[in-house]
Coordinates of C-alpha atoms and ligand atoms in Angstrom, one line a residue:
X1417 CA 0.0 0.0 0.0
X1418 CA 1.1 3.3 -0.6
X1419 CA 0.4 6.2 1.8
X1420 CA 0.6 9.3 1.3
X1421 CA 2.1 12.1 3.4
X1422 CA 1.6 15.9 3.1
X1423 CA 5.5 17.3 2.9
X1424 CA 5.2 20.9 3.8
X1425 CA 6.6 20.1 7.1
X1426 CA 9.3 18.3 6.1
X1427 CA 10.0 21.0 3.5
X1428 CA 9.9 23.4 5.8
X1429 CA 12.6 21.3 8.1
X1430 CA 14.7 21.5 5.3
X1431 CA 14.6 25.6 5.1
X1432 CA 14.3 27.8 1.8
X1433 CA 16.6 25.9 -0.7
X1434 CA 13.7 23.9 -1.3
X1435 CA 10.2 24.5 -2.6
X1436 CA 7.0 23.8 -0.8
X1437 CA 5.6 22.1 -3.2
X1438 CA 1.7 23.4 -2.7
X1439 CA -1.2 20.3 -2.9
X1440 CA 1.4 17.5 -4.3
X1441 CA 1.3 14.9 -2.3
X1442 CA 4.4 12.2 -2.3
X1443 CA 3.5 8.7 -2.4
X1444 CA 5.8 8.0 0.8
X1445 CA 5.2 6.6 4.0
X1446 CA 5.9 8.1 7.1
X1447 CA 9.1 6.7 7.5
X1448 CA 10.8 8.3 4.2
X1449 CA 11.1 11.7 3.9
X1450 CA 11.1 13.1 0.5
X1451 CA 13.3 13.5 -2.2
X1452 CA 14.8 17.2 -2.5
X1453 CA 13.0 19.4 -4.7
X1454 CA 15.0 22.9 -6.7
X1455 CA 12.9 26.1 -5.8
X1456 CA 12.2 26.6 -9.0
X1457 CA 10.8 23.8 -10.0
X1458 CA 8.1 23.2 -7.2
X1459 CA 5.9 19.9 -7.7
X1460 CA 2.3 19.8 -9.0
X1461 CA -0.2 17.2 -9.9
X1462 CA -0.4 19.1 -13.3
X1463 CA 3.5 19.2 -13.5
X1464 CA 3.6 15.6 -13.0
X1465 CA 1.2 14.8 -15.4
X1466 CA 2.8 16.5 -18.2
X1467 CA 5.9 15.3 -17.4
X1468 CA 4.5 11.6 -17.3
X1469 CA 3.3 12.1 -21.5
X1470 CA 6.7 13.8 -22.3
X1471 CA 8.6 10.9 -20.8
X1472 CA 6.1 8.9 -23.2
X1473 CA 6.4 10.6 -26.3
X1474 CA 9.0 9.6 -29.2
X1475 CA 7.9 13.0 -30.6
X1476 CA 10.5 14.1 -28.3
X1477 CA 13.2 12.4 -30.6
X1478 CA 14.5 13.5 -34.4
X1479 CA 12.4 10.9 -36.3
X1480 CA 9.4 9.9 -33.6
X1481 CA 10.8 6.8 -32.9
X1482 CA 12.8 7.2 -29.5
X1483 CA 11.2 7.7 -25.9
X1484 CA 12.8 8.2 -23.0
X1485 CA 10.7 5.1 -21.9
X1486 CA 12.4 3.6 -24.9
X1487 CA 15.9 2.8 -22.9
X1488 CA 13.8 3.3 -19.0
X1489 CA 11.0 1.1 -19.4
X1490 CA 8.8 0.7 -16.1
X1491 CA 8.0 -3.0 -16.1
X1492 CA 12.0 -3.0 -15.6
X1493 CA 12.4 -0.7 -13.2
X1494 CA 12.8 2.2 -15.6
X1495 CA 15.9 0.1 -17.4
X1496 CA 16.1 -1.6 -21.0
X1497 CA 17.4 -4.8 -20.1
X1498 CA 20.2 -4.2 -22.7
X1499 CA 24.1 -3.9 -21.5
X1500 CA 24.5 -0.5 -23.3
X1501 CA 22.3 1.7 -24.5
X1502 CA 20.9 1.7 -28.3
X1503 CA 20.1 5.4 -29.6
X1504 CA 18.6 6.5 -32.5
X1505 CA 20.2 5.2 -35.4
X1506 CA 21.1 1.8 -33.7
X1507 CA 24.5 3.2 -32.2
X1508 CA 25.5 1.7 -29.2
X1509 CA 26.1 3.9 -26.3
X1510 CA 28.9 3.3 -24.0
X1511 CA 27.0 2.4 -20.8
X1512 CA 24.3 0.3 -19.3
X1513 CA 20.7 2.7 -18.8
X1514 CA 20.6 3.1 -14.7
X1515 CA 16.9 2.8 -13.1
X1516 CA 15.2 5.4 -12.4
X1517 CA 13.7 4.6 -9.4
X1518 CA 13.9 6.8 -6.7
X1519 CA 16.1 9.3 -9.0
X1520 CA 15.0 12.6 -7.3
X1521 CA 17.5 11.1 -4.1
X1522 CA 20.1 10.8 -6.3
X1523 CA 22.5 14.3 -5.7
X1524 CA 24.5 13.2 -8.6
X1525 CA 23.2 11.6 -11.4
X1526 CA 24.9 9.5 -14.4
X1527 CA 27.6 6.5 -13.8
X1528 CA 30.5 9.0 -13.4
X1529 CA 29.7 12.5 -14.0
X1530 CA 29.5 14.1 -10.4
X1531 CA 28.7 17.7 -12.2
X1532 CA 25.6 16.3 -13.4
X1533 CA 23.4 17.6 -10.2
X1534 CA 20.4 18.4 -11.6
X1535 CA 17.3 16.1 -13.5
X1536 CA 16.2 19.6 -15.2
X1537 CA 19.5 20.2 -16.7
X1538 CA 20.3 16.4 -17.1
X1539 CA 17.4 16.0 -19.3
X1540 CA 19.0 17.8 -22.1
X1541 CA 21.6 14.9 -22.7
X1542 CA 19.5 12.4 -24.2
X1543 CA 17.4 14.7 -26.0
X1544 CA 20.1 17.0 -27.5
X1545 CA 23.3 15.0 -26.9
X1546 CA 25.5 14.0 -29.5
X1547 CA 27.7 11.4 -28.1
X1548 CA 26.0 8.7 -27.5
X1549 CA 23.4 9.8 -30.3
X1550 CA 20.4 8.9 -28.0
X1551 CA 17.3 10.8 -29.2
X1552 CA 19.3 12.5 -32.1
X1553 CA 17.4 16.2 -31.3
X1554 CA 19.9 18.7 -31.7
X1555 CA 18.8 21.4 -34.0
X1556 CA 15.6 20.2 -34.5
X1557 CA 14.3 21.9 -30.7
X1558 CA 11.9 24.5 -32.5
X1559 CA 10.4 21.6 -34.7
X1560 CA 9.9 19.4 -32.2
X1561 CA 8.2 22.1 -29.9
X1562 CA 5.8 23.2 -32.6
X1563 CA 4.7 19.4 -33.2
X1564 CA 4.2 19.2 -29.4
X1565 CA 2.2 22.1 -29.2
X1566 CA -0.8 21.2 -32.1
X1567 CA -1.4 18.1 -29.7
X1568 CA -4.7 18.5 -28.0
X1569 CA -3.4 17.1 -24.8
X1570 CA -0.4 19.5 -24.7
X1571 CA -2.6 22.4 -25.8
X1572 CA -4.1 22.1 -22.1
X1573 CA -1.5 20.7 -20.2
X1574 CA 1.2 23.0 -20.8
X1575 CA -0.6 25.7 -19.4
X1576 CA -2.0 24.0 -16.7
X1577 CA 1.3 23.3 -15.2
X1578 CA 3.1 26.6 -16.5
X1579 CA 0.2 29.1 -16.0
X1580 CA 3.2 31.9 -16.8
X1581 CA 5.0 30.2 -19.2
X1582 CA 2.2 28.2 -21.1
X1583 CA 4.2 26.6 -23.9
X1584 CA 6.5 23.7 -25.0
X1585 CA 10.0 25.1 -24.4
X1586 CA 13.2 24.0 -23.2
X1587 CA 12.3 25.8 -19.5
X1588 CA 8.8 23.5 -19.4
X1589 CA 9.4 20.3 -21.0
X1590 CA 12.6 19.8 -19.1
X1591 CA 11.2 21.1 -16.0
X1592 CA 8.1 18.5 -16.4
X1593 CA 10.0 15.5 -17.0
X1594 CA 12.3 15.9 -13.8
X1595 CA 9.0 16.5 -11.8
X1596 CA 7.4 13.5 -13.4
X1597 CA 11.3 11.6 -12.6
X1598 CA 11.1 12.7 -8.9
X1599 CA 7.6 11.4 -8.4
X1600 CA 9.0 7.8 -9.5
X1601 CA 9.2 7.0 -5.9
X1602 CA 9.9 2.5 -5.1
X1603 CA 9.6 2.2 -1.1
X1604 CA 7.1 -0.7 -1.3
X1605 CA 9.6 -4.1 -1.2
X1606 CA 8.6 -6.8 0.9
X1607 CA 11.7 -6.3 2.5
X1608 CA 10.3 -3.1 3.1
X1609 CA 7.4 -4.7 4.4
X1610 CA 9.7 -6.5 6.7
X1611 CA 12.4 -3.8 7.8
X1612 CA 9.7 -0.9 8.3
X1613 CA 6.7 -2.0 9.4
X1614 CA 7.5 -5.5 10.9
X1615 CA 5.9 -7.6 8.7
X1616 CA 7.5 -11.2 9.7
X1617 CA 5.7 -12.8 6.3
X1618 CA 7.5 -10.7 4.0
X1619 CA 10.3 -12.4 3.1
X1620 CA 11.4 -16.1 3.1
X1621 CA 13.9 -17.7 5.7
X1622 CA 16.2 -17.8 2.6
X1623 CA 16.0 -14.0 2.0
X1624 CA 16.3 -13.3 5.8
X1625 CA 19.6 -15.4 5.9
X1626 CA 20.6 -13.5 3.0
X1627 CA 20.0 -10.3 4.6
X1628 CA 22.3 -11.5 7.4
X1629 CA 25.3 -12.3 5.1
X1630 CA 24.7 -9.1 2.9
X1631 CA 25.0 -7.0 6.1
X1632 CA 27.9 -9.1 7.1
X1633 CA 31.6 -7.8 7.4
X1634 CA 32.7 -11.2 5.4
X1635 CA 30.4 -9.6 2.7
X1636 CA 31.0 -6.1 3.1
X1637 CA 28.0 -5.3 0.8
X1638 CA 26.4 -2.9 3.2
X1639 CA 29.3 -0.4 3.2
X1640 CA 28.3 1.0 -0.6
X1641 CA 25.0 -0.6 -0.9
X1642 CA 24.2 1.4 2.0
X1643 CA 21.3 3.0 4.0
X1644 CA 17.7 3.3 2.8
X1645 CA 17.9 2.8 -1.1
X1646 CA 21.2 0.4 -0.8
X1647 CA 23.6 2.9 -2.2
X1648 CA 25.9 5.5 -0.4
X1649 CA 24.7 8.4 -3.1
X1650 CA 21.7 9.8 -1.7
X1651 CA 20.2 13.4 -0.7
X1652 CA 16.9 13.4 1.0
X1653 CA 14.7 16.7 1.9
X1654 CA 16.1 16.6 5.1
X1655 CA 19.9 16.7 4.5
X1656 CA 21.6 19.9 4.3
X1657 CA 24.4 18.4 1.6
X1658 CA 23.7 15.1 -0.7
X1659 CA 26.3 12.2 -0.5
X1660 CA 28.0 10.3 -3.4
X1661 CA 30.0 7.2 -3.5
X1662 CA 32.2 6.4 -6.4
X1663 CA 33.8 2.6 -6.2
X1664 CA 36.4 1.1 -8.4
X1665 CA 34.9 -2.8 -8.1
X1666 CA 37.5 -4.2 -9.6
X1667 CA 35.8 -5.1 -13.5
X1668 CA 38.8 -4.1 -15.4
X1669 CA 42.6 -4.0 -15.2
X1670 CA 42.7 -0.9 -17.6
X1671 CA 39.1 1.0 -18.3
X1672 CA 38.6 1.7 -21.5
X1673 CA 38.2 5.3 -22.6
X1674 CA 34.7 5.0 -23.2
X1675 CA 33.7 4.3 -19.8
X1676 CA 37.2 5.2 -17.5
X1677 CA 35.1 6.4 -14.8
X1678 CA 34.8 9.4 -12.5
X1679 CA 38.7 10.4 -13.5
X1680 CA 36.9 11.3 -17.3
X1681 CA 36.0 14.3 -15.2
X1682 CA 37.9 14.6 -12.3
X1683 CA 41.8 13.3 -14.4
X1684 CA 42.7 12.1 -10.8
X1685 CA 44.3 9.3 -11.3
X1686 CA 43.0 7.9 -7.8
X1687 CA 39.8 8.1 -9.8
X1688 CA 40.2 5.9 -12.9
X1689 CA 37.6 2.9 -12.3
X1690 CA 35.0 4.5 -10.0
X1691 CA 31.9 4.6 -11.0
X1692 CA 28.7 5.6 -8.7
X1693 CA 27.3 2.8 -6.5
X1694 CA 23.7 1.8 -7.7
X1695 CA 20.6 1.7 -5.9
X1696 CA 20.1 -2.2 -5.0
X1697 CA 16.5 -1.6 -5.2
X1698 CA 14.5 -3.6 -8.0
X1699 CA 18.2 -5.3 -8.9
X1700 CA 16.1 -8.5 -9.2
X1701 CA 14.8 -7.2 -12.8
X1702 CA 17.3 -4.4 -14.0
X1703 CA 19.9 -6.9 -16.1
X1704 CA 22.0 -6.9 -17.0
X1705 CA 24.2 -5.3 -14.9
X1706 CA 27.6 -2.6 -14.3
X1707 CA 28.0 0.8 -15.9
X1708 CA 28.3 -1.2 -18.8
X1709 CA 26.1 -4.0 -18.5
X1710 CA 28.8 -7.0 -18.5
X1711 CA 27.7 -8.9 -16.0
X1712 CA 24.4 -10.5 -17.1
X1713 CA 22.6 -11.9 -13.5
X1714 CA 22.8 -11.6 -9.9
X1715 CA 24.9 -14.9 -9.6
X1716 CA 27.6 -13.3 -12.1
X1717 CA 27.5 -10.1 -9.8
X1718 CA 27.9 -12.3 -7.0
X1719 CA 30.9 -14.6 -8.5
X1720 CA 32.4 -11.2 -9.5
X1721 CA 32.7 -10.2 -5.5
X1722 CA 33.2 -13.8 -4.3
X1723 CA 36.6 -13.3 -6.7
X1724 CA 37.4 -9.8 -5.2
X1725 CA 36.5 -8.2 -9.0
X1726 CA 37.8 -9.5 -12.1
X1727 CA 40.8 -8.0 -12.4
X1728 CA 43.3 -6.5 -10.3
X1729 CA 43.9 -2.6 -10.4
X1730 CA 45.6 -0.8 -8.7
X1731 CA 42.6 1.5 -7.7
X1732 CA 40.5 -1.5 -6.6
X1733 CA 38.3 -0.5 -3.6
X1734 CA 40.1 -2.0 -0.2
X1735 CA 36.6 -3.5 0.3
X1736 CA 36.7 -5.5 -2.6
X1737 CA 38.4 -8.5 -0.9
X1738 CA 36.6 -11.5 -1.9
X1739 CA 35.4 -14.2 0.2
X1740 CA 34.2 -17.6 0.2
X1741 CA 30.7 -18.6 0.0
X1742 CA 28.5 -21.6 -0.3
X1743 CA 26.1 -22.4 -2.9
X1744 CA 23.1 -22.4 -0.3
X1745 CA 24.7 -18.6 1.0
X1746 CA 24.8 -17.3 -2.6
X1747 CA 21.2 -18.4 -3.0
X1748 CA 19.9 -16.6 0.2
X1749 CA 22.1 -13.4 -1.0
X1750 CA 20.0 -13.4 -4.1
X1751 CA 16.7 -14.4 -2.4
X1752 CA 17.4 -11.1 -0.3
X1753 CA 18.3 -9.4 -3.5
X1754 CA 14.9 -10.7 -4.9
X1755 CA 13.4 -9.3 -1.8
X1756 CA 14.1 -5.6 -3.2
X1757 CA 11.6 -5.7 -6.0
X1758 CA 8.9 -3.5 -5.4
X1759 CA 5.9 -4.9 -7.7
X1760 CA 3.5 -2.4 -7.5
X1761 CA 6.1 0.3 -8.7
X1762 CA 6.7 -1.8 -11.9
X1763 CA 2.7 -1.8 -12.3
X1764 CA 1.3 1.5 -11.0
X1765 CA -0.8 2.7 -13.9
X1766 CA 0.4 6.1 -12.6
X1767 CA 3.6 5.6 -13.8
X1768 CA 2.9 4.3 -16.9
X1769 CA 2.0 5.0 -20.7
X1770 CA -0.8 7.7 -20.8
X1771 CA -0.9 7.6 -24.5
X1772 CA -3.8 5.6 -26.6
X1773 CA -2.0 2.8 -28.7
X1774 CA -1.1 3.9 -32.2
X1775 CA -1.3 7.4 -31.2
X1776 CA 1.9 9.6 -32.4
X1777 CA 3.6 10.0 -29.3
X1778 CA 4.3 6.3 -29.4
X1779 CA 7.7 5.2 -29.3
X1780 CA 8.2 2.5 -32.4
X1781 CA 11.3 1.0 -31.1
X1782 CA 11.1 -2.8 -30.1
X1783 CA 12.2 -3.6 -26.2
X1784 CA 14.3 -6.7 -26.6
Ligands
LIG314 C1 19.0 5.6 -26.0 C2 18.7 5.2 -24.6 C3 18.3 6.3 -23.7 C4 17.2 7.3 -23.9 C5 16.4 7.4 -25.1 C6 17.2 8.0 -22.7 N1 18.1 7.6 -21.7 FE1 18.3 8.2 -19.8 N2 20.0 7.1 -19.7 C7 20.5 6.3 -20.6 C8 21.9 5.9 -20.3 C9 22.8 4.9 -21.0 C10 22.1 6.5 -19.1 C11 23.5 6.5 -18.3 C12 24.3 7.6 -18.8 C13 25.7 7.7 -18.1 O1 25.8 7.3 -17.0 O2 26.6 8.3 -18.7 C14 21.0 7.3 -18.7 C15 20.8 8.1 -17.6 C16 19.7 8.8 -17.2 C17 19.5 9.5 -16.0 C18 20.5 9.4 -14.8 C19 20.0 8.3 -13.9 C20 21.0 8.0 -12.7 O3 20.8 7.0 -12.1 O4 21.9 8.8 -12.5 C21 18.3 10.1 -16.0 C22 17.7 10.9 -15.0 C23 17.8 9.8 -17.3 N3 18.6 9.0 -18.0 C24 16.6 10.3 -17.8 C25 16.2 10.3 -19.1 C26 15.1 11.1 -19.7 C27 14.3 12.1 -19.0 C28 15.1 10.8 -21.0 C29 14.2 11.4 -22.1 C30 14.3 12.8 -22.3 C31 16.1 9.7 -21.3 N4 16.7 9.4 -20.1 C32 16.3 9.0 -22.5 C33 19.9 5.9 -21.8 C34 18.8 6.6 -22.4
LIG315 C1 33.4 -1.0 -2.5 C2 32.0 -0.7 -2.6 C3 31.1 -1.9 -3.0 C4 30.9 -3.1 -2.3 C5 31.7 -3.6 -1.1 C6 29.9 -3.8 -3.0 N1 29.5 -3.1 -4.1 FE1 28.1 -3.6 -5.4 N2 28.5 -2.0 -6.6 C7 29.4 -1.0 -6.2 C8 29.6 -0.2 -7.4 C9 30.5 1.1 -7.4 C10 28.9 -0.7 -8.5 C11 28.9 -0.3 -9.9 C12 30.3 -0.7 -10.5 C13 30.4 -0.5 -12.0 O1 29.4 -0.5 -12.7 O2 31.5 -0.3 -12.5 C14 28.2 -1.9 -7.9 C15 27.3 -2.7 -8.6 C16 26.6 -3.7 -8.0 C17 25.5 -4.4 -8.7 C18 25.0 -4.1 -10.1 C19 23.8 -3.1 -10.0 C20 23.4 -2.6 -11.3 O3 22.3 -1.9 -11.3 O4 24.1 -2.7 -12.3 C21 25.0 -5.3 -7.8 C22 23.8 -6.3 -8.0 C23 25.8 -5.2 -6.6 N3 26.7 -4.3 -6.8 C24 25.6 -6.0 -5.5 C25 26.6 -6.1 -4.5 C26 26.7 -7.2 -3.5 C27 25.7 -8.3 -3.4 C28 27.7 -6.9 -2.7 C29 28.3 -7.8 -1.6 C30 28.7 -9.1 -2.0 C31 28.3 -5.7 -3.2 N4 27.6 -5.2 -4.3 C32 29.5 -5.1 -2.7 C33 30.0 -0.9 -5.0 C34 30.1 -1.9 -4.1

């Protein structure tokens, strides 16, 4: 079940950086404050909405055919179950589409960009990016906005969650699709059910053992896959300052210059091989996995730690010291694991496609 919980207190906790976001109410329960929200871009049930059928619509791309559901898909967690992305032309991307579950916690977003702060500003790269080619826009903004704004829906919607600014523009779409992103909100796990509001039925004796050994120091998962969304990057409503983790885990002797890592941006050499620790939450159904999708299940992930990574470098995370496990123990880690899937996030028609089939927003690109 999901309850909701009015946030202008916890807003107001949080003091003036962030907006009060007037009549939205966050599908939370009590125990999980909400996600952080720029003051100029306060939340609305119109916002949302909007944001919801831009995330849908492959008019958003050069030639109609690309979505940003396209690569984040919701039956998988808002993933594409591919190792790398696939943009418009069929070029292959670089890295592995992360889920977007609970994104509006994340304080930096992408693998290995730690500039990348914002969803507002971030939602420029697929749309306008040229390397990876993802939705192939660039130059064609004005086009693509005028198509937008002869549909019906838009006609309405646009200035019902931009009463000043009433139009399809770089300001509104952008700022409607990171509104719609931070209402994608996955707190509803049996293990949830089990951790939060003592449900004892929630999870299997296997997962419960498993829980035990991922929170144990021979392990060590807990110390990146850490806190409430299993990952040491998080910012909440509530924190003055967000806090990243970037891991070297150990997947390559020498990262290629596609994917090197945070030192693309940093050039610390302390930084080559770090990427951002993921959520764990939904793993069970966002394969394959990695920044760039080489692992392809949960066992591989799991043989890949057992192994302390799969090659040595010399930036290897000190917690990355492999261990020994049984076959029974690796089957409980991944029951736990399993235990993180949050079914009625993958379902809820809120979240999903608003358009009719065969309407032109539809994205024609096949899902493998
Ligand atoms: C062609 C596939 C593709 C399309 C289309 C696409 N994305 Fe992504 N998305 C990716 C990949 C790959 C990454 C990881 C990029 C990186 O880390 O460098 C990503 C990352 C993200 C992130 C950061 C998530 C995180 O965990 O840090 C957000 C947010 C996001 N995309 C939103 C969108 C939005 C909004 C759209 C539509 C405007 C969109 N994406 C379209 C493939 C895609
Ligand atoms: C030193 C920090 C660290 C430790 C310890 C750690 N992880 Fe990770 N984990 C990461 C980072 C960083 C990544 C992403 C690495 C990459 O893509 O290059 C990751 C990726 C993963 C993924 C893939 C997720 C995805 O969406 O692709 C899974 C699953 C995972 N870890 C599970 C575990 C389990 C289970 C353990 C304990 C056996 C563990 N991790 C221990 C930091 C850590």
């Amino acid at each position: 079940m999901r309850r909701p919980l009015i946030v202008a207190a916890a807003c107001l906790l949080a003091g003036a950086a962030f907006a009060l976001d007037a009549g939205y109410v966050w599908p939370l329960p009590d125990w999980m404050p909400p996600p952080p929200v720029p003051a100029d871009n306060p939340m609305s049930v119109e916002k949302v909405e909007l944001g919801r059928h831009l995330f849908y619509d492959a008019r958003l791309s050069r030639d109609g055919t690309v979505a940003c559901a396209s690569c984040h898909a919701q039956d998988l967690a808002f993933t594409d179950g591919r190792a790398v992305a696939v943009g418009i032309n069929g070029t292959l991307g670089a890295k592995n589409a992360p889920s977007l579950a609970n994104v509006g916690y994340l304080p930096v977003l992408t693998w290995a960009n730690p500039h990348m702060d914002s969803l507002e500003f971030q939602a420029l790269i697929p749309m306008f990016g040229e390397n990876p080619d993802e939705m192939g826009s660039v130059g064609q903004e004005n086009t693509i906005f005028a198509t937008l704004a002869t549909d019906p829906y838009y006609a309405s919607a646009f200035p019902a969650a931009f009463p000043d600014r009433p139009l399809p523009d770089l300001f509104t779409v952008t700022r409607a699709l990171a509104a719609f992103q931070r209402s994608l909100i996955s707190v509803g796990s049996p293990y949830d059910r089990f951790k939060r509001l003592g449900d004892k039925h929630a999870l299997t004796d296997a997962a419960k053992r498993g829980e035990q050994l991922f929170f144990d120091h021979r392990f060590e998962c807990y110390h990146c896959h850490s806190g409430v969304h299993f990952t040491d990057t998080i910012q909440t409503s509530l924190m003055a300052e967000g806090e990243a983790g970037y891991h070297n885990t150990g997947l390559y002797a020498d990262y290629p210059a596609s994917a090197p890592g945070l030192i693309g941006i940093t050039g610390r050499p302390q930084d080559a091989g770090r990427f951002r620790t993921p959520s764990l939450r939904n793993v069970a159904v966002t394969a394959p996995y990695m920044h760039d999708g080489s692992i392809p299940d949960l066992r591989g992930v799991i043989a890949h730690y057992a192994s302390a990574g799969r090659a040595d470098h010399p930036m290897k995370d000190g917690m990355i010291q492999g261990f020994r496990a049984s076959e029974a123990e690796i089957a409980d880690l991944i029951a736990f694991l399993q235990s993180l899937t949050d079914e009625e996030f993958l379902s809820d028609t809120t979240l999903s496609d608003p358009w009719p089939e065969g309407h032109p927003a539809s994205a024609t690109r096949q899902m493998p």
